[in-house]
Amino acid sequence: MKKNTFLLFTFLLFFPFGLLIAGEGMWIPMLLERLNEKEMREMGMKITAEDIYSINQASIKDAIVMFGGGCTGEIVSNQGLLLTNHHCGYGAIQRHSSLENDYLTNGFWAMSREEELPNENLNATMLMEMKDVTNAVLEGVSDNMTESERSKKITENKKSLIESAKKDTEYHVVIEDFFIGNQYFMIYEQVFKDIRLVGAPPSNIGKFGGDTDNWMWPRHTGDFAVFRIYVGDDNKPKSYSDDNVPYKPAYHLPISLKGAEKDDFTFVFGYPARTNEYLPSFAIDQQVNITNPIRIKIRQIRLDIFTKYTNNDPKVRIQYASKHAGVANGWKKMIGESKGVRRARGVEKKQQFEQQFNIWANSNVQYKNLISKFDEVYERILPYNLAYYYMIEAGYGVELINFARAFTNLSKIDKTTEKEAIEKMLADAQRRSESFFKDYHLPLDKEVAEALLAIYYNEQPIDFRPDFLNLINTKYKNDVKAYVAYLFAESIFTSPEKVAAMLNNFNYKKAQQLQKDPAFVAAKSISYFYTNKVMETINSIDDEINEMRRVYMRAQMEMQPEKRFYPDANSTLRVSYGKVEGFKPADAVTYKHFTTLDGIMEKENPDIYDYVVEERLKELYKAKDYGRYADKDGSVHVAFIASNHTTGGNSGSPLFNAEGHLIGINFDRCWEGTMSDLMYDPSICRNISVDIRYVLFIIDKFAGASHLIDEMTIVQ
Ligand code: ARG
Ligand code: ASP
């Protein structure tokens, strides 16, 4: 009785935090039945948790893979055909591209199995089974151990558990931690090693809207690519070999042409990489109000300089396309995240929660001072975090310095270094140099260096500056430009010829010269500074923070026993669910949940690279030649949004309808809701998917690769 009153009291007290709002959460597939199935069915799902994840029968999980290191892919035929995003396959497509065969620009379609292109170092990882091994991992671990004793014990336990598990399985075995070290799962997986490129649309479909539309809604990107998994003739993973055969999966996804109606139930199944939903207010405050703004500012300056040069020179535009995309992607995400947290009054909400937490924790010695300790420790780590970000964003933002860094090994050779080892380093250096100069524009980088090093020099306190910056003071009278002029005039890393000359007949004497190169000096000084002054402190404070976060996580769960918790994303397989719905991004603005081919024609602008529309697509549009891929409203739907909780890594994830049929491929989130990595707000957090009917339309009608459609299982 007493306990019940207490529960009721806590429930009322913590009501705003005690209820999860549908849409929020990245759930562990193995626990769906217990935690989510009921709600999913109430929301409209027609299949069962066992249909999604089962170890006794074929289930949807048998068609999902982690694609490469950071995306998701799904199998859509009994011949191992795989769908993911264009931006996930981008590297592979680019590597097969040349001026003669520019697959990035023109697209690529293998019209037969022989034409499918193998990719070195591209893997697809499939989860076979997971088990809760928390007790075994934490065996012998006690609360009064130090953090390093604890992690030593855990590492030992994990090692022996994995070793003994491996005796009974042919699969790859890993143990991952969940809820910040409060729960552990053993995961059995298969790693496929022969993944071939089958098809990719031209970039002005696969990347339509480019960086301008990135993270934005309304969106019209056909962000998909097609691959195939090959295996040995025993249907097991095998490295590339001519006689490998297409993989026969236990399950492949049926594809629905019904489309997504407003309010339809949907779920996403994939590999979200990293979220931080349980951080204290101080951490969020720092990220949103201090580190993000600095990183945004530095990136903004870089991007402006990129744009200045790329606007006037098509060659530079191609050279900097991928760098621009990378810098811009994070830049835009951080802007959206900071704005979103402020708009949702996220820091204040966390503070309110912490006040309630303190009331609850008051009588508990373990948790009593946790919040104020967080305050202190985040304050302490801030200058080191800043040092880290200035180093990454400003120091290594200078391409010349970053390039010189890659010669560290060579600079260390002496009389005793073996010839073979030197040869290998030289070959590496040669390769690196070629790929660097292929995409390097010196005047651009010099201007970046002037801007970024000035920021680094002026904004970091003296004892948080790597030594080379002090040259600006001692030798160049605070004139950053004069220092940069010297850097670019004296370094050999500015031209392929000079680098080649240096590599020619390389010996320990040349290594000594290399040590004096100003770009190398700068790179070395940054890394020395980082290893000796920053990393150690960050690591030791991180130990404290990790412990506190683990304890805080556990405490939050104890405090809200009625709440269903989901663990932060950690690059393991998860299910998110929600429904197809638009949102209101700003006062007086409402967004609909889908876009159409008409919108592509509206955005068309032959003068703007991001908005060029393929002739063939225009022909199909004019002739209304949509085959069976049009919606019942007569138009071709291109993309749609839904309230599924996703993050980086979910790119390429399948989006399912209530029947468990594939209706879209996830590729992004709406800008206003990118703070979902820190706090999910169901009113504005939306994931963006390309409509599977648009994907099939492009494969079939645009590319004429109908043999791929024939392999798939299409349901009405
Ligand atoms: N914003 C998406 C994600 O974080 C897509 C990035 C690729 N697209 C681009 N235009 N840069 O991965
Ligand atoms: N675009 C992201 C990805 O590549 C997805 C996201 O952050 O929503 O995984």
XYZ file of C-alpha atoms and ligand atoms in Angstrom:
737
model
C 0.000 0.000 0.000
C 2.725 2.363 1.003
C 4.645 1.511 -2.145
C 1.595 2.186 -4.304
C 1.074 5.647 -2.878
C 4.692 6.339 -3.500
C 4.418 5.175 -7.091
C 1.332 7.256 -7.657
C 3.071 10.226 -6.151
C 6.118 9.839 -8.368
C 3.900 9.275 -11.367
C 2.049 12.531 -10.812
C 5.151 14.435 -9.905
C 7.048 13.354 -12.967
C 4.160 13.122 -15.345
C 5.698 15.208 -18.145
C 8.724 12.959 -18.215
C 7.051 9.745 -17.256
C 5.197 9.224 -20.485
C 6.838 8.366 -23.713
C 5.200 9.911 -26.671
C 4.621 7.565 -29.570
C 7.199 8.304 -32.211
C 10.019 8.611 -29.721
C 12.395 5.734 -29.185
C 14.835 3.404 -30.911
C 13.900 0.011 -29.595
C 15.832 -3.210 -29.220
C 14.344 -5.767 -31.653
C 14.621 -8.601 -29.166
C 12.496 -6.721 -26.623
C 9.765 -5.492 -28.982
C 7.297 -8.131 -27.989
C 7.567 -7.225 -24.331
C 7.815 -3.466 -24.587
C 6.253 -2.301 -27.818
C 4.095 -4.796 -29.629
C 0.885 -3.787 -27.879
C 1.357 -0.115 -28.648
C 2.450 -0.813 -32.219
C -0.695 -2.808 -32.813
C -2.841 -0.119 -31.241
C -1.254 2.322 -33.660
C -2.277 0.102 -36.547
C 0.409 -2.511 -37.068
C -1.004 -5.714 -38.563
C 2.021 -7.984 -38.106
C 3.583 -9.274 -34.891
C 6.834 -8.581 -33.095
C 7.847 -12.136 -33.986
C 7.441 -11.266 -37.688
C 9.959 -8.473 -37.206
C 12.519 -10.239 -35.047
C 12.632 -13.972 -34.517
C 15.351 -16.481 -33.904
C 13.064 -19.430 -34.610
C 11.806 -18.558 -38.060
C 12.625 -16.284 -40.965
C 11.742 -12.712 -40.048
C 12.207 -9.201 -41.357
C 15.512 -8.863 -39.515
C 16.999 -11.409 -41.943
C 16.697 -8.797 -44.682
C 18.396 -5.910 -42.846
C 22.123 -5.153 -42.871
C 24.497 -2.499 -41.698
C 25.837 -1.209 -44.990
C 29.515 -0.251 -44.874
C 30.377 1.230 -41.514
C 27.652 3.796 -41.227
C 24.476 3.132 -43.153
C 21.680 0.590 -43.418
C 20.611 -1.571 -46.355
C 17.751 -4.002 -47.026
C 17.464 -7.122 -49.162
C 14.650 -7.046 -51.696
C 15.026 -10.235 -53.709
C 15.871 -13.884 -53.222
C 19.024 -13.108 -55.202
C 20.555 -10.855 -52.552
C 19.558 -7.582 -54.223
C 20.083 -4.737 -51.777
C 18.742 -1.185 -51.516
C 20.406 1.669 -49.675
C 20.892 5.416 -50.199
C 22.787 7.036 -53.029
C 24.773 9.002 -50.441
C 25.687 5.713 -48.726
C 26.909 4.198 -51.986
C 28.535 7.477 -53.038
C 32.104 6.390 -52.264
C 31.713 3.154 -54.222
C 30.071 4.935 -57.150
C 32.797 7.576 -57.122
C 35.597 5.002 -57.061
C 34.222 3.343 -60.191
C 33.844 6.696 -61.928
C 36.276 8.243 -64.345
C 35.990 10.975 -66.951
C 35.028 8.379 -69.576
C 32.626 6.527 -67.284
C 31.288 9.195 -65.010
C 28.775 7.151 -63.035
C 28.319 9.929 -60.499
C 27.021 12.256 -63.169
C 25.351 9.811 -65.521
C 24.316 6.993 -63.248
C 25.191 3.336 -63.627
C 23.057 0.306 -64.407
C 24.359 -3.230 -64.665
C 22.222 -4.862 -67.328
C 23.522 -8.315 -66.432
C 25.167 -9.999 -63.437
C 28.542 -9.842 -65.227
C 28.371 -6.066 -65.258
C 27.882 -5.742 -61.497
C 30.945 -4.038 -60.005
C 32.850 -5.427 -56.990
C 33.965 -3.058 -54.239
C 37.049 -3.535 -52.164
C 36.514 -2.981 -48.432
C 32.749 -2.745 -48.599
C 30.945 -4.973 -46.075
C 27.389 -5.691 -45.099
C 26.755 -6.963 -41.581
C 23.663 -8.939 -40.659
C 22.524 -9.558 -37.093
C 21.657 -13.231 -36.547
C 20.811 -13.266 -32.873
C 21.144 -11.236 -29.706
C 21.237 -12.268 -26.046
C 21.181 -10.322 -22.813
C 24.497 -11.063 -21.095
C 24.411 -8.278 -18.509
C 24.867 -10.516 -15.475
C 27.797 -12.358 -16.950
C 29.523 -9.161 -18.099
C 29.077 -7.507 -14.709
C 30.097 -10.531 -12.700
C 32.636 -9.554 -10.076
C 32.017 -5.853 -10.670
C 31.095 -3.868 -7.590
C 30.117 -0.305 -6.816
C 33.240 0.417 -4.829
C 35.615 -0.368 -7.679
C 37.397 2.495 -9.377
C 36.384 3.209 -12.953
C 39.528 1.645 -14.335
C 39.223 -1.477 -12.163
C 35.692 -1.761 -13.313
C 36.461 -1.439 -16.976
C 39.352 -3.879 -16.670
C 37.067 -6.467 -15.118
C 34.402 -5.891 -17.769
C 36.927 -6.216 -20.579
C 38.117 -9.538 -19.132
C 34.592 -10.842 -18.736
C 33.660 -9.822 -22.243
C 36.728 -11.440 -23.677
C 36.098 -14.778 -22.051
C 32.380 -14.709 -22.889
C 33.158 -14.029 -26.532
C 35.805 -16.737 -26.608
C 33.479 -19.351 -25.242
C 30.585 -18.242 -27.456
C 32.816 -18.541 -30.511
C 33.365 -22.227 -29.829
C 29.755 -22.978 -30.715
C 29.202 -20.690 -33.631
C 30.544 -19.814 -37.034
C 29.281 -16.254 -36.627
C 31.148 -13.170 -35.643
C 30.425 -12.372 -31.961
C 30.467 -8.969 -30.266
C 29.225 -7.602 -26.961
C 27.751 -4.100 -26.944
C 26.767 -1.971 -24.011
C 23.365 -0.347 -23.684
C 22.019 2.296 -21.303
C 25.537 3.646 -20.796
C 26.989 0.481 -19.340
C 23.924 -0.700 -17.427
C 23.017 -3.501 -19.802
C 24.999 -5.713 -22.196
C 23.967 -7.737 -25.214
C 25.909 -10.386 -27.054
C 25.345 -10.063 -30.784
C 25.954 -12.788 -33.352
C 26.465 -11.486 -36.845
C 27.439 -12.447 -40.370
C 29.723 -10.123 -42.271
C 29.284 -10.266 -46.042
C 32.383 -9.219 -47.917
C 31.484 -9.282 -51.574
C 29.043 -6.454 -52.214
C 28.670 -5.360 -55.818
C 27.287 -2.181 -57.290
C 24.220 -2.878 -59.409
C 22.701 0.500 -60.082
C 22.748 4.172 -59.218
C 20.746 7.054 -60.613
C 22.553 10.133 -61.919
C 23.478 12.583 -59.159
C 20.860 15.041 -60.297
C 18.313 12.435 -59.214
C 20.198 10.704 -56.374
C 21.428 13.983 -54.925
C 18.794 16.313 -56.398
C 18.722 19.533 -54.389
C 22.298 18.854 -53.216
C 23.450 20.671 -50.131
C 20.876 23.384 -50.639
C 18.022 21.006 -49.849
C 20.005 18.774 -47.509
C 18.242 18.366 -44.112
C 15.247 20.168 -45.539
C 11.663 19.583 -46.313
C 10.045 19.759 -48.894
C 12.545 17.416 -50.497
C 12.770 15.817 -53.933
C 15.866 13.630 -53.728
C 15.860 10.136 -55.251
C 18.450 9.119 -52.680
C 18.838 5.419 -53.473
C 21.369 2.989 -54.943
C 21.252 -0.727 -55.684
C 23.818 -3.343 -54.667
C 23.954 -7.141 -54.472
C 25.419 -9.448 -51.853
C 27.562 -12.275 -53.215
C 28.625 -15.358 -51.249
C 30.429 -18.641 -51.680
C 28.472 -21.582 -53.115
C 27.621 -22.657 -49.547
C 25.627 -19.367 -49.243
C 28.111 -18.124 -46.640
C 30.095 -14.869 -46.628
C 33.225 -14.972 -48.718
C 35.644 -12.337 -49.980
C 35.311 -11.333 -53.613
C 35.820 -14.123 -56.042
C 34.814 -14.576 -59.654
C 32.821 -17.675 -58.870
C 30.882 -16.234 -55.929
C 27.121 -16.409 -56.350
C 24.216 -14.153 -55.302
C 23.195 -14.569 -51.666
C 19.946 -16.415 -50.945
C 18.523 -14.698 -47.877
C 16.198 -16.346 -45.381
C 13.807 -13.462 -46.015
C 13.527 -10.583 -48.466
C 11.220 -7.606 -48.229
C 7.954 -7.516 -50.127
C 7.425 -4.102 -51.695
C 4.078 -2.322 -51.611
C 2.866 0.025 -54.330
C 0.058 1.330 -52.119
C 2.034 4.311 -50.879
C 1.786 6.086 -47.567
C -1.378 7.860 -46.491
C -1.473 10.499 -43.827
C -1.612 8.954 -40.322
C -0.623 5.494 -41.553
C 1.426 3.461 -39.098
C 5.081 3.063 -40.139
C 8.226 1.619 -38.707
C 11.929 1.902 -39.514
C 14.366 -0.946 -38.991
C 18.061 -0.082 -39.125
C 21.327 0.943 -37.538
C 21.120 4.358 -35.804
C 24.664 5.343 -34.819
C 24.664 7.696 -31.852
C 22.192 9.681 -29.762
C 22.443 11.320 -26.328
C 18.944 11.523 -24.941
C 19.811 11.318 -21.241
C 22.412 14.054 -20.892
C 22.238 16.533 -18.024
C 21.297 20.141 -18.804
C 24.911 21.360 -18.561
C 26.068 19.103 -21.353
C 23.214 20.161 -23.611
C 23.753 23.795 -22.767
C 27.436 23.555 -23.708
C 26.793 21.751 -26.930
C 23.936 23.932 -28.058
C 25.183 27.304 -26.864
C 28.977 27.047 -26.901
C 30.580 24.301 -28.968
C 28.020 24.091 -31.790
C 28.129 27.873 -32.409
C 31.935 27.879 -32.592
C 31.996 24.923 -34.934
C 29.218 26.453 -37.026
C 31.106 29.739 -37.275
C 34.360 28.099 -38.394
C 32.590 25.891 -40.908
C 30.593 28.825 -42.219
C 33.814 30.691 -42.992
C 35.230 27.679 -44.757
C 32.070 27.095 -46.761
C 31.916 30.746 -47.836
C 35.435 30.483 -49.178
C 34.624 27.174 -50.898
C 31.607 28.764 -52.535
C 33.515 31.842 -53.649
C 35.910 29.660 -55.625
C 33.555 26.931 -56.767
C 30.979 29.371 -58.148
C 33.430 30.679 -60.698
C 35.232 27.537 -61.665
C 33.566 24.256 -62.667
C 36.782 22.326 -62.117
C 37.068 23.534 -58.538
C 33.404 22.764 -58.019
C 33.978 19.107 -58.871
C 37.170 19.011 -56.811
C 35.420 20.353 -53.740
C 31.994 18.710 -54.170
C 32.533 15.963 -51.677
C 34.467 18.129 -49.172
C 31.799 20.752 -49.392
C 29.086 18.142 -48.804
C 30.886 16.797 -45.753
C 31.531 20.166 -44.111
C 28.070 21.453 -44.983
C 26.248 18.366 -43.719
C 27.547 18.743 -40.164
C 27.306 22.539 -40.263
C 23.645 22.476 -41.169
C 22.831 19.716 -38.731
C 24.371 21.695 -35.850
C 22.484 24.857 -36.767
C 19.226 22.923 -36.800
C 20.078 21.186 -33.550
C 20.911 24.357 -31.619
C 17.849 26.156 -32.921
C 15.628 23.194 -32.181
C 16.785 22.827 -28.588
C 16.308 26.538 -27.978
C 12.893 26.553 -29.549
C 11.837 23.563 -27.459
C 13.358 25.253 -24.371
C 15.333 22.066 -23.996
C 17.871 23.251 -21.445
C 15.131 24.617 -19.168
C 13.184 21.377 -19.466
C 16.215 19.376 -18.466
C 16.796 21.759 -15.554
C 13.241 21.285 -14.365
C 13.718 17.580 -14.529
C 16.944 17.875 -12.564
C 15.137 19.787 -9.822
C 12.661 16.955 -9.529
C 15.487 14.485 -9.638
C 17.199 16.274 -6.758
C 14.040 16.066 -4.661
C 13.792 12.369 -5.373
C 17.517 11.741 -4.865
C 17.720 13.719 -1.661
C 17.406 10.688 0.550
C 19.724 8.535 -1.508
C 23.451 8.865 -0.831
C 24.415 7.407 -4.205
C 22.504 9.945 -6.240
C 22.259 12.900 -3.940
C 24.927 15.206 -5.332
C 25.028 13.846 -8.843
C 23.561 16.888 -10.551
C 25.875 19.402 -8.915
C 28.844 17.152 -9.668
C 27.809 17.158 -13.311
C 27.864 20.930 -13.269
C 31.398 20.949 -11.922
C 32.784 18.304 -14.238
C 31.305 19.799 -17.406
C 32.715 23.167 -16.408
C 36.109 21.543 -16.014
C 36.093 19.749 -19.331
C 34.885 22.710 -21.406
C 38.278 24.300 -22.231
C 39.582 20.903 -23.321
C 36.580 20.229 -25.485
C 37.073 23.628 -27.061
C 40.749 22.885 -27.644
C 39.679 19.716 -29.390
C 37.136 21.445 -31.611
C 39.488 24.294 -32.552
C 42.048 21.694 -33.482
C 39.650 19.663 -35.633
C 37.731 22.512 -37.208
C 40.374 25.259 -37.516
C 43.770 23.487 -37.375
C 43.014 20.499 -39.548
C 40.545 22.573 -41.553
C 43.639 23.749 -43.419
C 44.107 21.061 -46.043
C 47.834 21.686 -46.373
C 48.425 20.973 -42.692
C 46.145 17.978 -42.713
C 47.957 16.587 -45.734
C 51.394 17.094 -44.163
C 50.174 15.155 -41.127
C 49.933 12.039 -43.289
C 53.729 12.016 -43.649
C 54.381 11.465 -39.964
C 55.619 7.894 -40.402
C 58.009 8.813 -43.172
C 59.441 11.635 -41.112
C 60.430 9.136 -38.459
C 62.626 6.811 -40.493
C 66.255 6.593 -39.578
C 69.335 4.586 -40.591
C 67.905 1.421 -39.110
C 64.504 1.428 -40.851
C 64.123 -1.552 -43.139
C 64.037 -0.917 -46.831
C 60.821 -2.819 -47.306
C 59.032 -0.745 -44.710
C 60.242 2.438 -46.386
C 59.069 1.211 -49.772
C 55.632 0.582 -48.407
C 55.411 4.008 -46.798
C 56.577 5.611 -50.024
C 53.964 3.803 -52.071
C 51.295 4.928 -49.576
C 52.566 8.480 -49.659
C 52.606 8.498 -53.439
C 49.027 7.284 -53.599
C 47.914 9.772 -50.999
C 49.645 12.591 -52.789
C 47.931 11.762 -56.066
C 44.497 11.701 -54.559
C 45.188 14.863 -52.560
C 46.327 16.971 -55.503
C 43.571 15.669 -57.749
C 41.144 17.607 -55.561
C 43.304 20.449 -54.266
C 43.046 24.120 -55.169
C 45.833 26.075 -53.547
C 44.450 29.638 -53.648
C 41.304 28.381 -51.946
C 43.203 26.570 -49.222
C 45.465 29.539 -48.646
C 42.512 31.773 -48.047
C 41.022 29.159 -45.730
C 44.329 29.036 -43.852
C 44.381 32.807 -43.376
C 40.874 32.828 -42.006
C 41.012 29.696 -39.872
C 44.431 30.191 -38.341
C 43.479 33.748 -37.403
C 40.503 32.370 -35.506
C 42.566 29.645 -33.908
C 45.250 32.131 -32.878
C 42.929 34.850 -31.646
C 40.316 32.746 -29.900
C 42.301 30.129 -28.036
C 44.149 31.243 -24.879
C 47.935 30.987 -25.113
C 48.222 27.761 -23.151
C 45.577 26.138 -25.342
C 47.404 26.913 -28.558
C 49.696 24.450 -30.250
C 53.205 25.848 -30.397
C 53.371 26.658 -34.082
C 50.723 29.358 -33.639
C 53.066 31.219 -31.350
C 55.323 31.844 -34.352
C 52.675 34.293 -35.449
C 53.409 36.226 -32.324
C 57.174 35.809 -32.023
C 58.159 36.047 -35.659
C 55.325 37.683 -37.547
C 54.172 40.445 -35.217
C 50.667 39.023 -34.939
C 50.286 39.101 -38.704
C 48.566 35.828 -39.536
C 48.683 36.548 -43.258
C 52.436 36.948 -43.158
C 52.769 33.608 -41.398
C 50.478 31.923 -43.936
C 52.472 33.459 -46.798
C 55.597 31.906 -45.314
C 53.818 28.572 -44.769
C 52.693 28.324 -48.373
C 55.905 29.669 -49.851
C 58.214 27.369 -47.953
C 56.306 24.102 -47.664
C 56.839 21.394 -50.245
C 53.304 20.108 -49.644
C 51.911 22.725 -52.001
C 52.777 20.985 -55.245
C 52.784 17.399 -56.545
C 56.183 17.947 -58.172
C 57.808 19.027 -54.937
C 56.290 16.124 -53.063
C 57.438 13.717 -55.778
C 60.949 15.161 -55.636
C 60.998 14.705 -51.894
C 59.821 11.082 -52.184
C 62.396 10.324 -54.840
C 65.403 8.512 -53.273
C 63.925 9.048 -49.876
C 66.310 8.419 -46.977
C 66.804 9.395 -43.360
C 68.406 12.678 -44.378
C 65.340 13.620 -46.301
C 63.289 12.605 -43.292
C 65.182 15.210 -41.318
C 64.413 17.827 -43.935
C 60.793 16.811 -43.860
C 60.756 17.478 -40.132
C 61.553 21.114 -40.872
C 58.883 21.686 -43.487
C 56.606 24.426 -42.087
C 53.364 22.577 -42.882
C 54.767 19.469 -41.269
C 55.926 21.491 -38.276
C 52.403 22.834 -37.896
C 50.840 19.371 -38.167
C 53.300 17.910 -35.705
C 52.803 20.730 -33.270
C 49.046 20.202 -33.317
C 49.343 16.514 -32.689
C 51.972 16.998 -29.970
C 49.766 19.550 -28.272
C 46.767 17.279 -28.513
C 48.453 14.147 -27.197
C 50.279 15.878 -24.384
C 47.976 18.614 -23.274
C 44.442 17.729 -24.264
C 43.849 14.050 -24.683
C 45.066 12.923 -21.306
C 42.884 15.399 -19.450
C 39.885 14.683 -21.636
C 40.304 10.959 -21.093
C 40.540 11.272 -17.351
C 37.577 13.644 -17.086
C 35.698 11.410 -19.513
C 36.174 8.519 -17.110
C 34.471 10.562 -14.424
C 31.738 11.679 -16.787
C 31.098 8.159 -18.014
C 30.732 6.869 -14.524
C 28.379 9.691 -13.608
C 26.343 9.217 -16.743
C 26.029 5.515 -16.089
C 24.877 6.135 -12.539
C 22.552 8.922 -13.669
C 21.020 6.656 -16.297
C 20.359 3.977 -13.706
C 18.963 6.565 -11.313
C 16.585 7.957 -13.933
C 15.276 4.459 -14.518
C 14.807 3.854 -10.818
C 13.104 7.173 -10.357
C 10.585 6.551 -13.149
C 9.751 2.876 -12.840
C 6.587 3.378 -14.870
C 8.408 4.812 -17.863
C 9.518 2.685 -20.771
C 13.143 3.550 -21.491
C 14.970 2.992 -24.725
C 18.773 2.965 -24.879
C 20.704 5.607 -26.788
C 21.659 4.617 -30.316
C 24.960 2.707 -30.435
C 25.165 1.428 -34.027
C 23.111 -1.644 -33.206
C 19.939 -2.772 -34.910
C 16.832 -0.900 -33.733
C 13.172 -0.395 -34.512
C 11.530 3.033 -34.457
C 7.841 3.542 -35.136
C 5.451 6.382 -35.723
C 3.118 7.541 -38.405
C 3.104 9.366 -41.691
C 2.464 13.012 -40.859
C 3.403 16.557 -41.789
C 4.240 19.264 -39.244
C 4.330 22.972 -38.545
C 7.923 24.214 -38.878
C 7.143 27.848 -38.077
C 4.369 30.226 -37.279
C 1.786 30.217 -40.076
C 3.521 27.437 -42.014
C 2.240 23.890 -42.391
C 4.090 21.130 -44.221
C 2.287 18.378 -46.053
C 3.630 14.852 -45.700
C 4.641 14.126 -49.317
C 6.266 15.661 -52.409
C 5.758 14.824 -56.092
C 7.430 14.873 -59.485
C 5.642 18.170 -60.149
C 7.793 19.659 -57.395
C 10.959 18.546 -59.198
C 9.786 20.390 -62.296
C 8.996 23.445 -60.168
C 12.486 23.415 -58.684
C 14.143 22.916 -62.067
C 16.805 25.487 -62.891
C 19.325 24.621 -65.590
C 21.678 27.322 -64.268
C 21.913 25.937 -60.770
C 23.856 22.718 -60.453
C 21.655 21.301 -57.678
C 18.470 21.810 -59.689
C 19.282 20.502 -63.127
C 16.645 17.979 -64.256
C 17.491 15.070 -66.544
C 15.961 15.253 -70.039
C 14.692 11.705 -69.779
C 12.852 12.514 -66.557
C 11.190 15.492 -68.227
C 10.074 13.326 -71.145
C 8.498 10.791 -68.803
C 6.835 13.628 -66.937
C 5.435 15.222 -70.078
C 4.143 11.903 -71.381
C 2.822 11.018 -67.907
C 4.505 7.693 -68.531
C 4.388 6.513 -64.927
C 3.513 2.856 -65.390
C 2.143 1.353 -62.209
C 4.149 3.702 -60.020
C 1.771 6.675 -59.847
C -0.245 7.325 -56.727
C -3.995 7.100 -56.979
C -3.970 10.904 -57.158
C -2.267 10.514 -60.544
C 1.122 11.950 -59.605
C 4.424 10.257 -58.839
C 5.219 10.732 -55.159
C 8.898 11.363 -54.558
C 9.441 11.601 -50.797
C 7.427 11.601 -47.581
C 7.904 12.329 -43.914
C 6.901 10.466 -40.778
C 7.385 10.632 -37.029
C 9.918 7.824 -36.685
C 12.838 8.511 -34.372
C 15.984 8.178 -36.512
C 19.529 9.469 -36.638
C 22.756 9.214 -38.643
C 23.263 5.582 -39.626
C 19.567 5.152 -40.283
C 20.270 6.314 -43.807
C 19.233 3.568 -46.158
C 16.878 2.016 -43.596
C 13.655 0.496 -44.867
C 10.388 2.168 -43.990
C 7.536 -0.285 -43.535
C 3.759 -0.008 -43.532
C 1.400 -1.789 -41.133
C 1.651 -5.029 -43.137
C 5.442 -5.037 -42.941
C 5.813 -4.165 -46.618
C 8.534 -1.834 -47.828
C 7.177 1.615 -48.729
C 10.246 3.837 -48.581
C 13.959 4.238 -47.907
C 14.915 6.586 -45.074
C 17.619 9.125 -45.917
C 17.381 12.239 -43.780
C 15.546 14.285 -41.176
C 13.780 17.638 -41.291
C 15.978 20.485 -40.184
C 13.698 21.839 -37.479
C 13.887 18.484 -35.703
C 17.571 17.554 -35.908
C 17.788 18.053 -32.155
C 16.162 14.629 -31.892
C 19.654 13.290 -31.119
C 19.415 15.146 -27.795
C 15.680 15.321 -27.231
C 12.811 14.120 -29.347
C 9.890 16.452 -29.931
C 6.997 14.655 -31.594
C 5.547 17.885 -32.928
C 8.501 18.647 -35.203
C 10.843 15.658 -35.449
C 10.339 13.930 -38.796
C 12.362 11.445 -40.790
C 12.450 11.765 -44.572
C 12.133 8.781 -46.908
C 12.201 8.406 -50.641
C 8.927 6.788 -51.769
C 9.656 3.258 -52.968
C 7.412 3.867 -55.986
C 9.729 6.667 -57.119
C 12.688 4.301 -56.696
C 11.001 1.656 -58.850
C 9.868 4.277 -61.373
C 13.469 5.440 -61.821
C 14.821 1.880 -62.084
C 12.123 0.764 -64.476
C 10.986 3.740 -66.542
C 13.986 6.018 -66.340
C 16.845 3.523 -66.467
C 15.115 0.671 -68.270
C 16.482 -1.829 -65.757
C 13.210 -3.729 -65.473
C 15.086 -7.002 -64.956
C 15.758 -5.743 -61.419
C 12.069 -5.113 -60.807
C 11.318 -8.650 -62.025
C 13.473 -10.013 -59.216
C 11.513 -8.194 -56.544
C 8.338 -9.251 -54.810
C 5.775 -6.547 -55.481
C 2.485 -6.602 -53.589
C -0.478 -4.349 -54.184
N 21.727 14.864 -44.215
C 21.851 13.506 -44.644
C 22.720 12.696 -43.657
O 23.126 13.226 -42.660
C 22.303 13.362 -46.042
C 23.709 13.779 -46.342
C 24.135 13.597 -47.767
N 23.595 14.595 -48.656
C 24.181 15.817 -48.910
N 23.593 16.642 -49.746
N 25.305 16.191 -48.364
O 23.422 11.773 -43.948
N 21.356 11.461 -43.323
C 21.609 10.654 -42.153
C 22.419 9.384 -42.469
O 23.192 9.346 -43.392
C 20.327 10.299 -41.475
C 19.957 11.280 -40.427
O 20.850 11.855 -39.782
O 18.757 11.442 -40.218
O 22.413 8.431 -41.727
